[in-house]
JSON list of C-alpha atoms in Angstrom, two decimals:
[
{"chain": "A", "resi": 1, "resn": "MET", "atom": "CA", "xyz": [93.25, 176.71, 65.16]},
{"chain": "A", "resi": 2, "resn": "ILE", "atom": "CA", "xyz": [90.03, 175.71, 63.33]},
{"chain": "A", "resi": 3, "resn": "THR", "atom": "CA", "xyz": [88.49, 178.13, 60.96]},
{"chain": "A", "resi": 4, "resn": "LYS", "atom": "CA", "xyz": [85.90, 176.11, 59.54]},
{"chain": "A", "resi": 5, "resn": "TYR", "atom": "CA", "xyz": [83.08, 175.35, 62.62]},
{"chain": "A", "resi": 6, "resn": "ASN", "atom": "CA", "xyz": [80.14, 172.61, 63.01]},
{"chain": "A", "resi": 7, "resn": "ILE", "atom": "CA", "xyz": [76.87, 173.08, 65.15]},
{"chain": "A", "resi": 8, "resn": "PHE", "atom": "CA", "xyz": [75.58, 169.95, 66.68]},
{"chain": "A", "resi": 9, "resn": "LEU", "atom": "CA", "xyz": [72.17, 171.90, 67.76]},
{"chain": "A", "resi": 10, "resn": "ASP", "atom": "CA", "xyz": [70.34, 169.44, 70.82]},
{"chain": "A", "resi": 11, "resn": "ASP", "atom": "CA", "xyz": [69.50, 169.27, 73.98]},
{"chain": "A", "resi": 12, "resn": "ILE", "atom": "CA", "xyz": [70.72, 165.99, 75.62]},
{"chain": "A", "resi": 13, "resn": "ARG", "atom": "CA", "xyz": [72.92, 164.43, 73.20]},
{"chain": "A", "resi": 14, "resn": "VAL", "atom": "CA", "xyz": [76.23, 164.62, 71.33]},
{"chain": "A", "resi": 15, "resn": "PRO", "atom": "CA", "xyz": [76.67, 163.21, 67.82]},
{"chain": "A", "resi": 16, "resn": "THR", "atom": "CA", "xyz": [77.99, 159.68, 68.45]},
{"chain": "A", "resi": 17, "resn": "ASP", "atom": "CA", "xyz": [74.33, 158.98, 70.24]},
{"chain": "A", "resi": 18, "resn": "VAL", "atom": "CA", "xyz": [72.67, 160.19, 67.13]},
{"chain": "A", "resi": 19, "resn": "THR", "atom": "CA", "xyz": [72.83, 156.88, 64.87]},
{"chain": "A", "resi": 20, "resn": "TRP", "atom": "CA", "xyz": [69.36, 156.55, 62.86]},
{"chain": "A", "resi": 21, "resn": "VAL", "atom": "CA", "xyz": [70.97, 158.67, 60.02]},
{"chain": "A", "resi": 22, "resn": "ASN", "atom": "CA", "xyz": [73.92, 159.30, 58.93]},
{"chain": "A", "resi": 23, "resn": "ILE", "atom": "CA", "xyz": [75.88, 162.74, 60.49]},
{"chain": "A", "resi": 24, "resn": "PRO", "atom": "CA", "xyz": [79.86, 162.27, 59.94]},
{"chain": "A", "resi": 25, "resn": "VAL", "atom": "CA", "xyz": [81.18, 161.75, 63.22]},
{"chain": "A", "resi": 26, "resn": "ASP", "atom": "CA", "xyz": [85.06, 162.35, 62.20]},
{"chain": "A", "resi": 27, "resn": "GLN", "atom": "CA", "xyz": [84.08, 165.07, 62.07]},
{"chain": "A", "resi": 28, "resn": "HIS", "atom": "CA", "xyz": [84.24, 168.24, 64.99]},
{"chain": "A", "resi": 29, "resn": "TYR", "atom": "CA", "xyz": [81.47, 169.41, 66.30]},
{"chain": "A", "resi": 30, "resn": "SER", "atom": "CA", "xyz": [80.29, 172.43, 68.16]},
{"chain": "A", "resi": 31, "resn": "VAL", "atom": "CA", "xyz": [77.48, 170.83, 70.85]},
{"chain": "A", "resi": 32, "resn": "VAL", "atom": "CA", "xyz": [75.05, 173.87, 71.14]},
{"chain": "A", "resi": 33, "resn": "ARG", "atom": "CA", "xyz": [71.62, 172.57, 73.40]},
{"chain": "A", "resi": 34, "resn": "SER", "atom": "CA", "xyz": [69.77, 176.36, 72.52]},
{"chain": "A", "resi": 35, "resn": "TYR", "atom": "CA", "xyz": [68.12, 178.61, 70.30]},
{"chain": "A", "resi": 36, "resn": "LYS", "atom": "CA", "xyz": [70.22, 181.62, 72.32]},
{"chain": "A", "resi": 37, "resn": "GLU", "atom": "CA", "xyz": [73.23, 179.07, 72.07]},
{"chain": "A", "resi": 38, "resn": "PHE", "atom": "CA", "xyz": [72.35, 178.46, 67.71]},
{"chain": "A", "resi": 39, "resn": "VAL", "atom": "CA", "xyz": [72.21, 182.64, 67.61]},
{"chain": "A", "resi": 40, "resn": "ASP", "atom": "CA", "xyz": [74.47, 183.36, 70.29]},
{"chain": "A", "resi": 41, "resn": "LEU", "atom": "CA", "xyz": [77.79, 181.28, 68.40]},
{"chain": "A", "resi": 42, "resn": "ILE", "atom": "CA", "xyz": [77.09, 181.65, 64.11]},
{"chain": "A", "resi": 43, "resn": "THR", "atom": "CA", "xyz": [77.15, 186.04, 65.76]},
{"chain": "A", "resi": 44, "resn": "LEU", "atom": "CA", "xyz": [80.28, 185.55, 67.54]},
{"chain": "A", "resi": 45, "resn": "ARG", "atom": "CA", "xyz": [81.51, 183.50, 64.62]},
{"chain": "A", "resi": 46, "resn": "ARG", "atom": "CA", "xyz": [79.83, 186.23, 61.92]},
{"chain": "A", "resi": 47, "resn": "GLU", "atom": "CA", "xyz": [80.16, 183.14, 59.51]},
{"chain": "A", "resi": 48, "resn": "VAL", "atom": "CA", "xyz": [78.15, 180.63, 58.16]},
{"chain": "A", "resi": 49, "resn": "PRO", "atom": "CA", "xyz": [78.80, 176.32, 59.49]},
{"chain": "A", "resi": 50, "resn": "LYS", "atom": "CA", "xyz": [80.48, 174.38, 58.02]},
{"chain": "A", "resi": 51, "resn": "TYR", "atom": "CA", "xyz": [77.36, 171.72, 58.74]},
{"chain": "A", "resi": 52, "resn": "VAL", "atom": "CA", "xyz": [74.34, 171.49, 61.04]},
{"chain": "A", "resi": 53, "resn": "CYS", "atom": "CA", "xyz": [72.70, 168.65, 62.50]},
{"chain": "A", "resi": 54, "resn": "TYR", "atom": "CA", "xyz": [70.05, 169.83, 63.38]},
{"chain": "A", "resi": 55, "resn": "ASP", "atom": "CA", "xyz": [66.70, 168.55, 66.53]},
{"chain": "A", "resi": 56, "resn": "HIS", "atom": "CA", "xyz": [63.46, 170.05, 66.55]},
{"chain": "A", "resi": 57, "resn": "ASP", "atom": "CA", "xyz": [62.30, 169.45, 70.68]},
{"chain": "A", "resi": 58, "resn": "LEU", "atom": "CA", "xyz": [64.45, 171.50, 72.61]},
{"chain": "A", "resi": 59, "resn": "ALA", "atom": "CA", "xyz": [63.99, 171.46, 75.91]},
{"chain": "A", "resi": 60, "resn": "ASP", "atom": "CA", "xyz": [64.00, 175.30, 77.16]},
{"chain": "A", "resi": 61, "resn": "PRO", "atom": "CA", "xyz": [65.30, 175.38, 81.16]},
{"chain": "A", "resi": 62, "resn": "VAL", "atom": "CA", "xyz": [64.83, 179.40, 81.54]},
{"chain": "A", "resi": 63, "resn": "GLY", "atom": "CA", "xyz": [61.42, 178.31, 79.97]},
{"chain": "A", "resi": 64, "resn": "VAL", "atom": "CA", "xyz": [61.30, 175.61, 82.95]},
{"chain": "A", "resi": 65, "resn": "PHE", "atom": "CA", "xyz": [61.80, 178.64, 84.56]},
{"chain": "A", "resi": 66, "resn": "GLY", "atom": "CA", "xyz": [59.45, 180.72, 83.84]},
{"chain": "A", "resi": 67, "resn": "ILE", "atom": "CA", "xyz": [56.27, 178.96, 84.05]},
{"chain": "A", "resi": 68, "resn": "LEU", "atom": "CA", "xyz": [57.46, 178.57, 87.67]},
{"chain": "A", "resi": 69, "resn": "ALA", "atom": "CA", "xyz": [57.96, 182.18, 87.76]},
{"chain": "A", "resi": 70, "resn": "LEU", "atom": "CA", "xyz": [54.72, 182.84, 85.60]},
{"chain": "A", "resi": 71, "resn": "ARG", "atom": "CA", "xyz": [52.08, 180.22, 88.42]},
{"chain": "A", "resi": 72, "resn": "HIS", "atom": "CA", "xyz": [54.67, 182.38, 91.28]},
{"chain": "A", "resi": 73, "resn": "ASN", "atom": "CA", "xyz": [52.91, 185.57, 90.83]},
{"chain": "A", "resi": 74, "resn": "ALA", "atom": "CA", "xyz": [50.07, 184.77, 89.83]},
{"chain": "A", "resi": 75, "resn": "ALA", "atom": "CA", "xyz": [49.43, 182.67, 93.56]},
{"chain": "A", "resi": 76, "resn": "VAL", "atom": "CA", "xyz": [51.05, 186.22, 94.70]},
{"chain": "A", "resi": 77, "resn": "ILE", "atom": "CA", "xyz": [49.07, 188.83, 92.90]},
{"chain": "A", "resi": 78, "resn": "GLY", "atom": "CA", "xyz": [46.09, 185.81, 92.95]},
{"chain": "A", "resi": 79, "resn": "LEU", "atom": "CA", "xyz": [44.89, 184.97, 90.18]},
{"chain": "A", "resi": 80, "resn": "ASN", "atom": "CA", "xyz": [43.65, 181.66, 90.02]},
{"chain": "A", "resi": 81, "resn": "ASN", "atom": "CA", "xyz": [45.24, 179.12, 87.26]},
{"chain": "A", "resi": 82, "resn": "ASP", "atom": "CA", "xyz": [43.30, 179.48, 83.98]},
{"chain": "A", "resi": 83, "resn": "GLU", "atom": "CA", "xyz": [44.03, 183.24, 84.39]},
{"chain": "A", "resi": 84, "resn": "ILE", "atom": "CA", "xyz": [47.89, 182.40, 84.37]},
{"chain": "A", "resi": 85, "resn": "PRO", "atom": "CA", "xyz": [49.39, 184.31, 80.71]},
{"chain": "A", "resi": 86, "resn": "TYR", "atom": "CA", "xyz": [50.89, 180.80, 79.36]},
{"chain": "A", "resi": 87, "resn": "ASN", "atom": "CA", "xyz": [51.29, 182.97, 75.40]},
{"chain": "A", "resi": 88, "resn": "SER", "atom": "CA", "xyz": [53.24, 185.29, 76.62]},
{"chain": "A", "resi": 89, "resn": "TYR", "atom": "CA", "xyz": [56.26, 182.68, 76.67]},
{"chain": "A", "resi": 90, "resn": "ASN", "atom": "CA", "xyz": [57.43, 180.88, 73.46]},
{"chain": "A", "resi": 91, "resn": "GLU", "atom": "CA", "xyz": [59.57, 178.98, 73.15]},
{"chain": "A", "resi": 92, "resn": "LYS", "atom": "CA", "xyz": [61.59, 177.71, 70.16]},
{"chain": "A", "resi": 93, "resn": "THR", "atom": "CA", "xyz": [62.95, 174.62, 68.43]},
{"chain": "A", "resi": 94, "resn": "GLY", "atom": "CA", "xyz": [65.13, 173.82, 65.97]},
{"chain": "A", "resi": 95, "resn": "TYR", "atom": "CA", "xyz": [62.92, 175.00, 63.81]},
{"chain": "A", "resi": 96, "resn": "ASP", "atom": "CA", "xyz": [63.14, 178.74, 65.10]},
{"chain": "A", "resi": 97, "resn": "CYS", "atom": "CA", "xyz": [67.00, 178.08, 64.92]},
{"chain": "A", "resi": 98, "resn": "ALA", "atom": "CA", "xyz": [67.11, 177.01, 60.95]},
{"chain": "A", "resi": 99, "resn": "LYS", "atom": "CA", "xyz": [64.46, 179.79, 60.34]},
{"chain": "A", "resi": 100, "resn": "TRP", "atom": "CA", "xyz": [66.99, 181.84, 61.54]},
{"chain": "A", "resi": 101, "resn": "LEU", "atom": "CA", "xyz": [70.25, 180.64, 60.10]},
{"chain": "A", "resi": 102, "resn": "VAL", "atom": "CA", "xyz": [67.77, 181.24, 56.77]},
{"chain": "A", "resi": 103, "resn": "ASN", "atom": "CA", "xyz": [67.48, 184.56, 57.61]},
{"chain": "A", "resi": 104, "resn": "TYR", "atom": "CA", "xyz": [71.10, 185.06, 58.17]},
{"chain": "A", "resi": 105, "resn": "CYS", "atom": "CA", "xyz": [72.43, 183.14, 55.01]},
{"chain": "A", "resi": 106, "resn": "MET", "atom": "CA", "xyz": [69.63, 185.53, 52.98]},
{"chain": "A", "resi": 107, "resn": "GLU", "atom": "CA", "xyz": [71.01, 188.53, 55.08]},
{"chain": "A", "resi": 108, "resn": "ARG", "atom": "CA", "xyz": [74.28, 187.41, 52.86]},
{"chain": "A", "resi": 109, "resn": "GLY", "atom": "CA", "xyz": [72.95, 186.14, 49.94]},
{"chain": "A", "resi": 110, "resn": "ILE", "atom": "CA", "xyz": [74.44, 182.58, 51.15]},
{"chain": "A", "resi": 111, "resn": "LYS", "atom": "CA", "xyz": [72.57, 179.34, 50.23]},
{"chain": "A", "resi": 112, "resn": "HIS", "atom": "CA", "xyz": [71.99, 177.53, 54.08]},
{"chain": "A", "resi": 113, "resn": "PRO", "atom": "CA", "xyz": [74.99, 175.43, 54.77]},
{"chain": "A", "resi": 114, "resn": "PRO", "atom": "CA", "xyz": [74.71, 171.25, 53.97]},
{"chain": "A", "resi": 115, "resn": "TYR", "atom": "CA", "xyz": [72.98, 169.83, 56.83]},
{"chain": "A", "resi": 116, "resn": "ILE", "atom": "CA", "xyz": [70.84, 166.73, 58.48]},
{"chain": "A", "resi": 117, "resn": "VAL", "atom": "CA", "xyz": [67.64, 166.33, 60.85]},
{"chain": "A", "resi": 118, "resn": "HIS", "atom": "CA", "xyz": [68.18, 163.96, 63.91]},
{"chain": "A", "resi": 119, "resn": "SER", "atom": "CA", "xyz": [64.77, 164.91, 65.04]},
{"chain": "A", "resi": 120, "resn": "MET", "atom": "CA", "xyz": [62.66, 161.88, 66.69]},
{"chain": "A", "resi": 121, "resn": "ASN", "atom": "CA", "xyz": [59.21, 164.61, 65.76]},
{"chain": "A", "resi": 122, "resn": "PRO", "atom": "CA", "xyz": [58.61, 163.92, 62.27]},
{"chain": "A", "resi": 123, "resn": "ILE", "atom": "CA", "xyz": [56.49, 166.71, 61.70]},
{"chain": "A", "resi": 124, "resn": "GLY", "atom": "CA", "xyz": [59.11, 168.48, 64.22]},
{"chain": "A", "resi": 125, "resn": "LYS", "atom": "CA", "xyz": [62.23, 167.40, 61.41]},
{"chain": "A", "resi": 126, "resn": "LEU", "atom": "CA", "xyz": [59.97, 167.52, 57.61]},
{"chain": "A", "resi": 127, "resn": "ASN", "atom": "CA", "xyz": [59.12, 171.41, 59.02]},
{"chain": "A", "resi": 128, "resn": "ILE", "atom": "CA", "xyz": [62.74, 172.17, 58.63]},
{"chain": "A", "resi": 129, "resn": "GLU", "atom": "CA", "xyz": [63.99, 170.64, 55.83]},
{"chain": "A", "resi": 130, "resn": "SER", "atom": "CA", "xyz": [60.60, 172.01, 54.21]},
{"chain": "A", "resi": 131, "resn": "TYR", "atom": "CA", "xyz": [61.81, 176.19, 54.85]},
{"chain": "A", "resi": 132, "resn": "ILE", "atom": "CA", "xyz": [66.01, 175.00, 54.30]},
{"chain": "A", "resi": 133, "resn": "ASN", "atom": "CA", "xyz": [65.32, 173.46, 50.83]},
{"chain": "A", "resi": 134, "resn": "SER", "atom": "CA", "xyz": [62.33, 176.54, 49.82]},
{"chain": "A", "resi": 135, "resn": "TYR", "atom": "CA", "xyz": [65.29, 178.32, 51.09]},
{"chain": "A", "resi": 136, "resn": "ASN", "atom": "CA", "xyz": [68.24, 176.95, 48.47]},
{"chain": "A", "resi": 137, "resn": "ARG", "atom": "CA", "xyz": [65.81, 176.31, 45.91]},
{"chain": "A", "resi": 138, "resn": "ASN", "atom": "CA", "xyz": [65.65, 179.93, 44.74]}
]
């Protein structure tokens, strides 16, 4: 039975695909593809992971269908494209996952676990690292 676990958050890749940062590949990872899967896994396990590998940009298939549904419903009721309420859609990213896990750790009075950000998005990578490092410094 595996009691400690690692998370690999990425919408497309698996750990062995990532060669531009040093991810410990001799470990088992629970691969999660979305914010929901990330939160659900940690909530189900009721403990923080031993290690987290973050991607920033996550494709959100529900979001894609949500946008299509917005367009369809707008057409049905006669709205123009510029009247579609796109702001009602909020795509979750790896940054949102990091913020959620920091809050989860804060509620338990523990540090965020060791992590690496393997995102190809340099701004997203910096945002995740800055947020976690700021929390762990306190």
